[in-house]
Amino acid sequence: MTVKPEHLGRFDIFGEQQRFFTFFKKIFRHEFRKNGFTRLTTSVFDTEEESRMAYPDGLVMGGCPADRPEYGYVLKSHGYLTMLRAYCAHMRAEPQPVYHYTLEPQFRYLANGRGIDQYWALNAYAIGEADPILDATLLSVYSVILDDVGLAGRYRISLNSRWNTKEQERYIQELVAFFDNKRHLMTDSERVRFQENPLDIFSFESPDIRELLMVAPKIADFLKKDSKEYLANMREYLGILGVETVADDAYYADMPFFTGPVWKIELRTDEEDGSTSWRMVGSGGRFDDLARRVGQSKAVPAVWGELDSDAVLHELMKIGTRLRNKDKIQLYLIQLGDEAKKLAVGLNREAQKRGVNSLLSLGVPSLKMQMKKATDLNTRFVAVIGIMEAKNKVCQLKDLVHGTQEEVPLAELIDTIVERLGTENLDFFHPIKDLIIENQL
Amino acid sequence: MTVKPEHLGRFDIFGEQQRFFTFFKKIFRHEFRKNGFTRLTTSVFDTEEESRMAYPDGLVMGGCPADRPEYGYVLKSHGYLTMLRAYCAHMRAEPQPVYHYTLEPQFRYLANGRGIDQYWALNAYAIGEADPILDATLLSVYSVILDDVGLAGRYRISLNSRWNTKEQERYIQELVAFFDNKRHLMTDSERVRFQENPLDIFSFESPDIRELLMVAPKIADFLKKDSKEYLANMREYLGILGVETVADDAYYADMPFFTGPVWKIELRTDEEDGSTSWRMVGSGGRFDDLARRVGQSKAVPAVWGELDSDAVLHELMKIGTRLRNKDKIQLYLIQLGDEAKKLAVGLNREAQKRGVNSLLSLGVPSLKMQMKKATDLNTRFVAVIGIMEAKNKVCQLKDLVHGTQEEVPLAELIDTIVERLGTENLDFFHPIKDLIIENQL
């Protein structure tokens, strides 16, 4: 069995959802750029060897072309490895730290054997220094982005820590010791998961285990001075930046190479029955230990954040946010006959040059059907050029908002439209203004 | 053998190249939006079954996760199949035709067994009607884009036709008959290719074959009335839109499902030795026959265009085009000591809120090293807050362009920077202006 068209169709983004996606990407780019981050475009692949060293097995979505087994690769399940690879290849000689963001597809398995999922991740990274200002800044930008799109007050940020390897090891030993004689309270699958990764216990659902977690050892008690100071400093900077967080002992991000503060962002959803639920839409933290894990001799200080755009957009649309539609057609040109068509092609181009979003009607013979299309497209103006109109170089201009109709000479059509739309609704952009010599500060 | 990190590193886009890529994508989006096209975001995969039906074997880059063979897919080598799939799934009920563009990674094999290549394709499609205005419009937008980025006069567009299936079949029969007793003039590999796809002969390099092609049958002579009229109409509309093309009997786009006009765009490169070469950077045409080829009962009228952004950007950079750098840091904050650091965090945030691109210096202890970073980042202003300055709430403000230095109270720092940069160089954007109720026309 292989992937079916219907499965791939679920990854398509278009129409209203695409407009929100475009808007959200714009905010993301803007806020990170203001903070000195620049864009990085990377491969959708990781290498199989490094992925196996870095990630738990289930995340290694390897593959190779059937006829070229030598071109093995894995699909990118996270950005950590990709960013580290790009950093080591290109950025060691840059002023440190380097700041980058990516807007790219990532891949994961869907639950219950429903196949591969492609989703768009909005990631940001600061690599090359370990300073709690970086951890705080990165988190604050994500917070500003959510505020900017109108979600202030609708999300919460949980902060916890996973510290240096020694502290972690000691903590995990204590945790295992505490639960060792309580394994019979877990389900079968929880027992296996606990064996593989004891920290996973924080996501278990057995009621007895959840109760025991309240009194189980907490990692905060195993932190030494440096780790405590790092977190305290991060909190202080977050305070200066105006970002509120809650401490969450039970949040343990799931990657084995996390070493410092880790955080998650959850959106509040008000359900129809009056209840409230929280959905995780973002996460971040420090992963200094990844470089050593994939075989490098030295650690590379690295902090990252990630936001699942699909989840945020879903909530934005759900709470009734609406967007200005820049793609909206302002003038729809309906023509009947060859002569009219040629006139319409020229008028369409002229309209666009003058900043009017215009579109030619095509392929439907009857005027009635073409008018229906104009209504479906929600255009304001319709210009109809029939056979007689083409001969007399005029058109019937309809204003669908005001319900008027009048005959207008074709030579005056675009002037008329421009005047009625108003300059503020025209689309002016010319690339030449970006094409200037550098060093303009 | 599997893919190595160095191989993936070649797909990374950052720094100057990324800035050109961003600029180019902006132009692309803008021009197509003006023409009524909206963005579509799709899967990086196609289904294996449809790819095998649609594309020649070499383009089916299938794969599946090693541990989940049931999740088979192929990497997208072209956009045709993806667009057709999205159209059939979501867009049949929209006003026809639908206009979409995509900016996504695609995949191909590198020559000489050097592995898989990931590149970014700028594609556009008009689906649902067959009208030569669509063919002409699509090509004209690509032409406007190249003019907009300053490449006017540096490219040429070749236009040819591959018509309905019957005409094609008759032509191919004649072509095979003409060359049947001349196969000994081909190389061994050319003979194989001729057997598999006779139209491939137009790219053969054997001198005798190239000479014979001048007198071989031409497809133009096999076109019937409808096909001739379609091309003539497209040419007439191109004339109205001001797009110049050259007729090229020898350009046969390589997909078996092309049915109508096909075109390619080549950029002129002036070599250092004074010679001139042409490099193909874009192509397009009509592929109405794809739907039937993948098993659908009815043809779907479809026209497409594609531009290889890497190739165009390479040429843009080569001819000395320069871009305004919006990512440039305007204020660099250097601090020494804990107190100074906290002050700097707050100032940095204030600067950003006021539209100044500012950045904190981190992690380097000596002032000299931090100043070197400021120079490397090519910033205009540097504010130094030492231990004494922090105590007195002042900073040393350096203007690296004018070579000046003065002491400025921290409370006045951002006002001073804003004034000296000038409003036109500040970065103002607030998403709230996009968040308005719809139906504003």
PDB file of C-alpha atoms in Angstrom, chain A residues 218-365:
ATOM      1  CA  LYS A 218      11.465  16.980  41.052  1.00  0.00           C
ATOM      2  CA  ILE A 219      14.376  17.930  38.812  1.00  0.00           C
ATOM      3  CA  ALA A 220      14.497  21.414  40.350  1.00  0.00           C
ATOM      4  CA  ASP A 221      15.898  19.786  43.497  1.00  0.00           C
ATOM      5  CA  PHE A 222      18.806  18.269  41.560  1.00  0.00           C
ATOM      6  CA  LEU A 223      20.075  21.424  39.909  1.00  0.00           C
ATOM      7  CA  LYS A 224      23.469  22.821  40.906  1.00  0.00           C
ATOM      8  CA  LYS A 225      24.429  26.477  41.178  1.00  0.00           C
ATOM      9  CA  ASP A 226      25.218  27.211  37.486  1.00  0.00           C
ATOM     10  CA  SER A 227      21.987  25.726  36.237  1.00  0.00           C
ATOM     11  CA  LYS A 228      19.906  27.540  38.848  1.00  0.00           C
ATOM     12  CA  GLU A 229      21.567  30.827  38.004  1.00  0.00           C
ATOM     13  CA  TYR A 230      20.988  30.365  34.283  1.00  0.00           C
ATOM     14  CA  LEU A 231      17.271  29.848  34.796  1.00  0.00           C
ATOM     15  CA  ALA A 232      17.045  32.733  37.293  1.00  0.00           C
ATOM     16  CA  ASN A 233      18.739  35.058  34.779  1.00  0.00           C
ATOM     17  CA  MET A 234      16.462  33.945  31.996  1.00  0.00           C
ATOM     18  CA  ARG A 235      13.464  34.678  34.204  1.00  0.00           C
ATOM     19  CA  GLU A 236      14.828  38.119  35.043  1.00  0.00           C
ATOM     20  CA  TYR A 237      15.297  39.009  31.365  1.00  0.00           C
ATOM     21  CA  LEU A 238      11.819  37.694  30.600  1.00  0.00           C
ATOM     22  CA  GLY A 239      10.549  40.078  33.267  1.00  0.00           C
ATOM     23  CA  ILE A 240      12.300  43.044  31.620  1.00  0.00           C
ATOM     24  CA  LEU A 241      10.820  41.970  28.268  1.00  0.00           C
ATOM     25  CA  GLY A 242       7.354  41.701  29.797  1.00  0.00           C
ATOM     26  CA  VAL A 243       6.833  37.989  29.172  1.00  0.00           C
ATOM     27  CA  GLU A 244       4.866  36.027  31.748  1.00  0.00           C
ATOM     28  CA  THR A 245       5.578  32.339  32.270  1.00  0.00           C
ATOM     29  CA  VAL A 246       4.384  29.670  34.681  1.00  0.00           C
ATOM     30  CA  ALA A 247       6.717  27.104  36.225  1.00  0.00           C
ATOM     31  CA  ASP A 248       5.760  23.591  35.151  1.00  0.00           C
ATOM     32  CA  ASP A 249       7.596  20.727  36.858  1.00  0.00           C
ATOM     33  CA  ALA A 250       5.817  18.222  34.675  1.00  0.00           C
ATOM     34  CA  TYR A 251       6.935  19.569  31.275  1.00  0.00           C
ATOM     35  CA  TYR A 252       9.828  17.489  29.964  1.00  0.00           C
ATOM     36  CA  ALA A 253      10.420  18.090  26.270  1.00  0.00           C
ATOM     37  CA  ASP A 254      10.996  14.730  24.644  1.00  0.00           C
ATOM     38  CA  MET A 255      14.400  14.982  22.978  1.00  0.00           C
ATOM     39  CA  PRO A 256      17.322  13.319  24.729  1.00  0.00           C
ATOM     40  CA  PHE A 257      19.742  16.119  23.841  1.00  0.00           C
ATOM     41  CA  PHE A 258      17.916  18.989  25.580  1.00  0.00           C
ATOM     42  CA  THR A 259      20.164  20.476  28.231  1.00  0.00           C
ATOM     43  CA  GLY A 260      18.780  23.793  29.451  1.00  0.00           C
ATOM     44  CA  PRO A 261      15.519  25.650  29.944  1.00  0.00           C
ATOM     45  CA  VAL A 262      12.639  24.191  27.950  1.00  0.00           C
ATOM     46  CA  TRP A 263       9.269  25.828  27.353  1.00  0.00           C
ATOM     47  CA  LYS A 264       5.978  25.202  25.658  1.00  0.00           C
ATOM     48  CA  ILE A 265       3.177  27.481  24.505  1.00  0.00           C
ATOM     49  CA  GLU A 266      -0.434  26.360  24.814  1.00  0.00           C
ATOM     50  CA  LEU A 267      -3.498  28.046  23.362  1.00  0.00           C
ATOM     51  CA  ARG A 268      -6.687  28.168  25.361  1.00  0.00           C
ATOM     52  CA  THR A 269      -9.737  26.883  23.536  1.00  0.00           C
ATOM     53  CA  ASP A 270     -13.166  27.717  24.854  1.00  0.00           C
ATOM     54  CA  GLU A 271     -15.324  24.720  24.038  1.00  0.00           C
ATOM     55  CA  GLU A 272     -18.982  24.979  23.173  1.00  0.00           C
ATOM     56  CA  ASP A 273     -20.029  23.281  26.400  1.00  0.00           C
ATOM     57  CA  GLY A 274     -18.395  26.090  28.397  1.00  0.00           C
ATOM     58  CA  SER A 275     -15.292  24.107  29.356  1.00  0.00           C
ATOM     59  CA  THR A 276     -11.744  25.172  28.571  1.00  0.00           C
ATOM     60  CA  SER A 277      -8.921  23.111  27.095  1.00  0.00           C
ATOM     61  CA  TRP A 278      -5.267  23.859  26.337  1.00  0.00           C
ATOM     62  CA  ARG A 279      -3.555  22.845  23.124  1.00  0.00           C
ATOM     63  CA  MET A 280       0.218  22.888  22.685  1.00  0.00           C
ATOM     64  CA  VAL A 281       1.175  24.958  19.621  1.00  0.00           C
ATOM     65  CA  GLY A 282       4.801  25.831  20.276  1.00  0.00           C
ATOM     66  CA  SER A 283       7.914  24.799  22.130  1.00  0.00           C
ATOM     67  CA  GLY A 284      11.537  25.691  22.499  1.00  0.00           C
ATOM     68  CA  GLY A 285      14.647  25.343  24.542  1.00  0.00           C
ATOM     69  CA  ARG A 286      18.346  24.750  24.588  1.00  0.00           C
ATOM     70  CA  PHE A 287      19.992  21.815  22.813  1.00  0.00           C
ATOM     71  CA  ASP A 288      23.706  22.375  23.401  1.00  0.00           C
ATOM     72  CA  ASP A 289      24.315  18.634  23.624  1.00  0.00           C
ATOM     73  CA  LEU A 290      23.215  17.704  20.099  1.00  0.00           C
ATOM     74  CA  ALA A 291      26.594  18.311  18.460  1.00  0.00           C
ATOM     75  CA  ARG A 292      28.340  15.825  20.773  1.00  0.00           C
ATOM     76  CA  ARG A 293      25.534  13.340  20.242  1.00  0.00           C
ATOM     77  CA  VAL A 294      26.114  13.269  16.495  1.00  0.00           C
ATOM     78  CA  GLY A 295      29.831  12.717  16.951  1.00  0.00           C
ATOM     79  CA  GLN A 296      31.363  16.176  17.111  1.00  0.00           C
ATOM     80  CA  SER A 297      34.158  16.702  19.600  1.00  0.00           C
ATOM     81  CA  LYS A 298      32.821  19.971  21.027  1.00  0.00           C
ATOM     82  CA  ALA A 299      29.374  21.065  22.191  1.00  0.00           C
ATOM     83  CA  VAL A 300      27.717  23.845  20.131  1.00  0.00           C
ATOM     84  CA  PRO A 301      25.600  26.234  22.236  1.00  0.00           C
ATOM     85  CA  ALA A 302      22.200  26.380  20.568  1.00  0.00           C
ATOM     86  CA  VAL A 303      18.720  27.584  21.446  1.00  0.00           C
ATOM     87  CA  TRP A 304      15.579  27.145  19.353  1.00  0.00           C
ATOM     88  CA  GLY A 305      11.860  27.821  19.207  1.00  0.00           C
ATOM     89  CA  GLU A 306       9.095  26.354  17.060  1.00  0.00           C
ATOM     90  CA  LEU A 307       5.463  27.200  16.349  1.00  0.00           C
ATOM     91  CA  ASP A 308       2.992  24.933  14.564  1.00  0.00           C
ATOM     92  CA  SER A 309       1.342  27.372  12.185  1.00  0.00           C
ATOM     93  CA  ASP A 310      -1.573  25.066  11.331  1.00  0.00           C
ATOM     94  CA  ALA A 311      -2.679  24.921  14.966  1.00  0.00           C
ATOM     95  CA  VAL A 312      -2.426  28.687  15.501  1.00  0.00           C
ATOM     96  CA  LEU A 313      -4.260  29.478  12.252  1.00  0.00           C
ATOM     97  CA  HIS A 314      -7.015  27.070  13.163  1.00  0.00           C
ATOM     98  CA  GLU A 315      -7.596  28.930  16.421  1.00  0.00           C
ATOM     99  CA  LEU A 316      -7.355  32.375  14.765  1.00  0.00           C
ATOM    100  CA  MET A 317     -10.051  31.442  12.251  1.00  0.00           C
ATOM    101  CA  LYS A 318     -12.165  29.811  14.937  1.00  0.00           C
ATOM    102  CA  ILE A 319     -12.359  32.910  17.140  1.00  0.00           C
ATOM    103  CA  GLY A 320     -13.665  34.949  14.214  1.00  0.00           C
ATOM    104  CA  THR A 321     -10.568  36.903  13.145  1.00  0.00           C
ATOM    105  CA  ARG A 322     -10.959  38.287   9.634  1.00  0.00           C
ATOM    106  CA  LEU A 323      -8.337  39.441   7.188  1.00  0.00           C
ATOM    107  CA  ARG A 324      -8.223  42.126   4.545  1.00  0.00           C
ATOM    108  CA  ASN A 325      -8.296  40.252   1.227  1.00  0.00           C
ATOM    109  CA  LYS A 326      -5.521  41.641  -0.946  1.00  0.00           C
ATOM    110  CA  ASP A 327      -6.273  39.092  -3.627  1.00  0.00           C
ATOM    111  CA  LYS A 328      -9.760  40.455  -4.170  1.00  0.00           C
ATOM    112  CA  ILE A 329     -10.720  41.234  -7.761  1.00  0.00           C
ATOM    113  CA  GLN A 330     -11.774  44.876  -8.191  1.00  0.00           C
ATOM    114  CA  LEU A 331     -12.664  44.872 -11.893  1.00  0.00           C
ATOM    115  CA  TYR A 332     -14.048  41.950 -13.888  1.00  0.00           C
ATOM    116  CA  LEU A 333     -14.017  42.299 -17.679  1.00  0.00           C
ATOM    117  CA  ILE A 334     -16.735  40.392 -19.519  1.00  0.00           C
ATOM    118  CA  GLN A 335     -16.487  40.234 -23.307  1.00  0.00           C
ATOM    119  CA  LEU A 336     -18.522  38.730 -26.111  1.00  0.00           C
ATOM    120  CA  GLY A 337     -16.915  38.168 -29.513  1.00  0.00           C
ATOM    121  CA  ASP A 338     -13.380  38.263 -30.881  1.00  0.00           C
ATOM    122  CA  GLU A 339     -13.057  42.036 -31.170  1.00  0.00           C
ATOM    123  CA  ALA A 340     -14.261  42.591 -27.601  1.00  0.00           C
ATOM    124  CA  LYS A 341     -11.814  39.973 -26.348  1.00  0.00           C
ATOM    125  CA  LYS A 342      -8.821  41.722 -27.869  1.00  0.00           C
ATOM    126  CA  LEU A 343      -9.936  45.051 -26.428  1.00  0.00           C
ATOM    127  CA  ALA A 344     -10.396  43.434 -23.020  1.00  0.00           C
ATOM    128  CA  VAL A 345      -6.873  41.948 -23.021  1.00  0.00           C
ATOM    129  CA  GLY A 346      -5.390  45.415 -23.482  1.00  0.00           C
ATOM    130  CA  LEU A 347      -7.698  47.039 -20.894  1.00  0.00           C
ATOM    131  CA  ASN A 348      -6.859  44.322 -18.378  1.00  0.00           C
ATOM    132  CA  ARG A 349      -3.132  44.994 -18.735  1.00  0.00           C
ATOM    133  CA  GLU A 350      -3.667  48.755 -18.468  1.00  0.00           C
ATOM    134  CA  ALA A 351      -5.763  48.311 -15.298  1.00  0.00           C
ATOM    135  CA  GLN A 352      -3.028  46.222 -13.689  1.00  0.00           C
ATOM    136  CA  LYS A 353      -0.366  48.744 -14.568  1.00  0.00           C
ATOM    137  CA  ARG A 354      -2.462  51.418 -12.840  1.00  0.00           C
ATOM    138  CA  GLY A 355      -2.744  49.323  -9.633  1.00  0.00           C
ATOM    139  CA  VAL A 356      -6.224  47.823 -10.171  1.00  0.00           C
ATOM    140  CA  ASN A 357      -6.724  44.098  -9.500  1.00  0.00           C
ATOM    141  CA  SER A 358      -8.577  43.116 -12.646  1.00  0.00           C
ATOM    142  CA  LEU A 359      -9.501  39.834 -14.286  1.00  0.00           C
ATOM    143  CA  LEU A 360     -10.813  38.766 -17.698  1.00  0.00           C
ATOM    144  CA  SER A 361     -13.865  36.562 -17.851  1.00  0.00           C
ATOM    145  CA  LEU A 362     -13.191  33.513 -20.022  1.00  0.00           C
ATOM    146  CA  GLY A 363     -14.772  30.484 -21.495  1.00  0.00           C
ATOM    147  CA  VAL A 364     -18.426  30.932 -20.595  1.00  0.00           C
ATOM    148  CA  PRO A 365     -20.568  32.046 -23.511  1.00  0.00           C
TER     149      PRO A 365
END
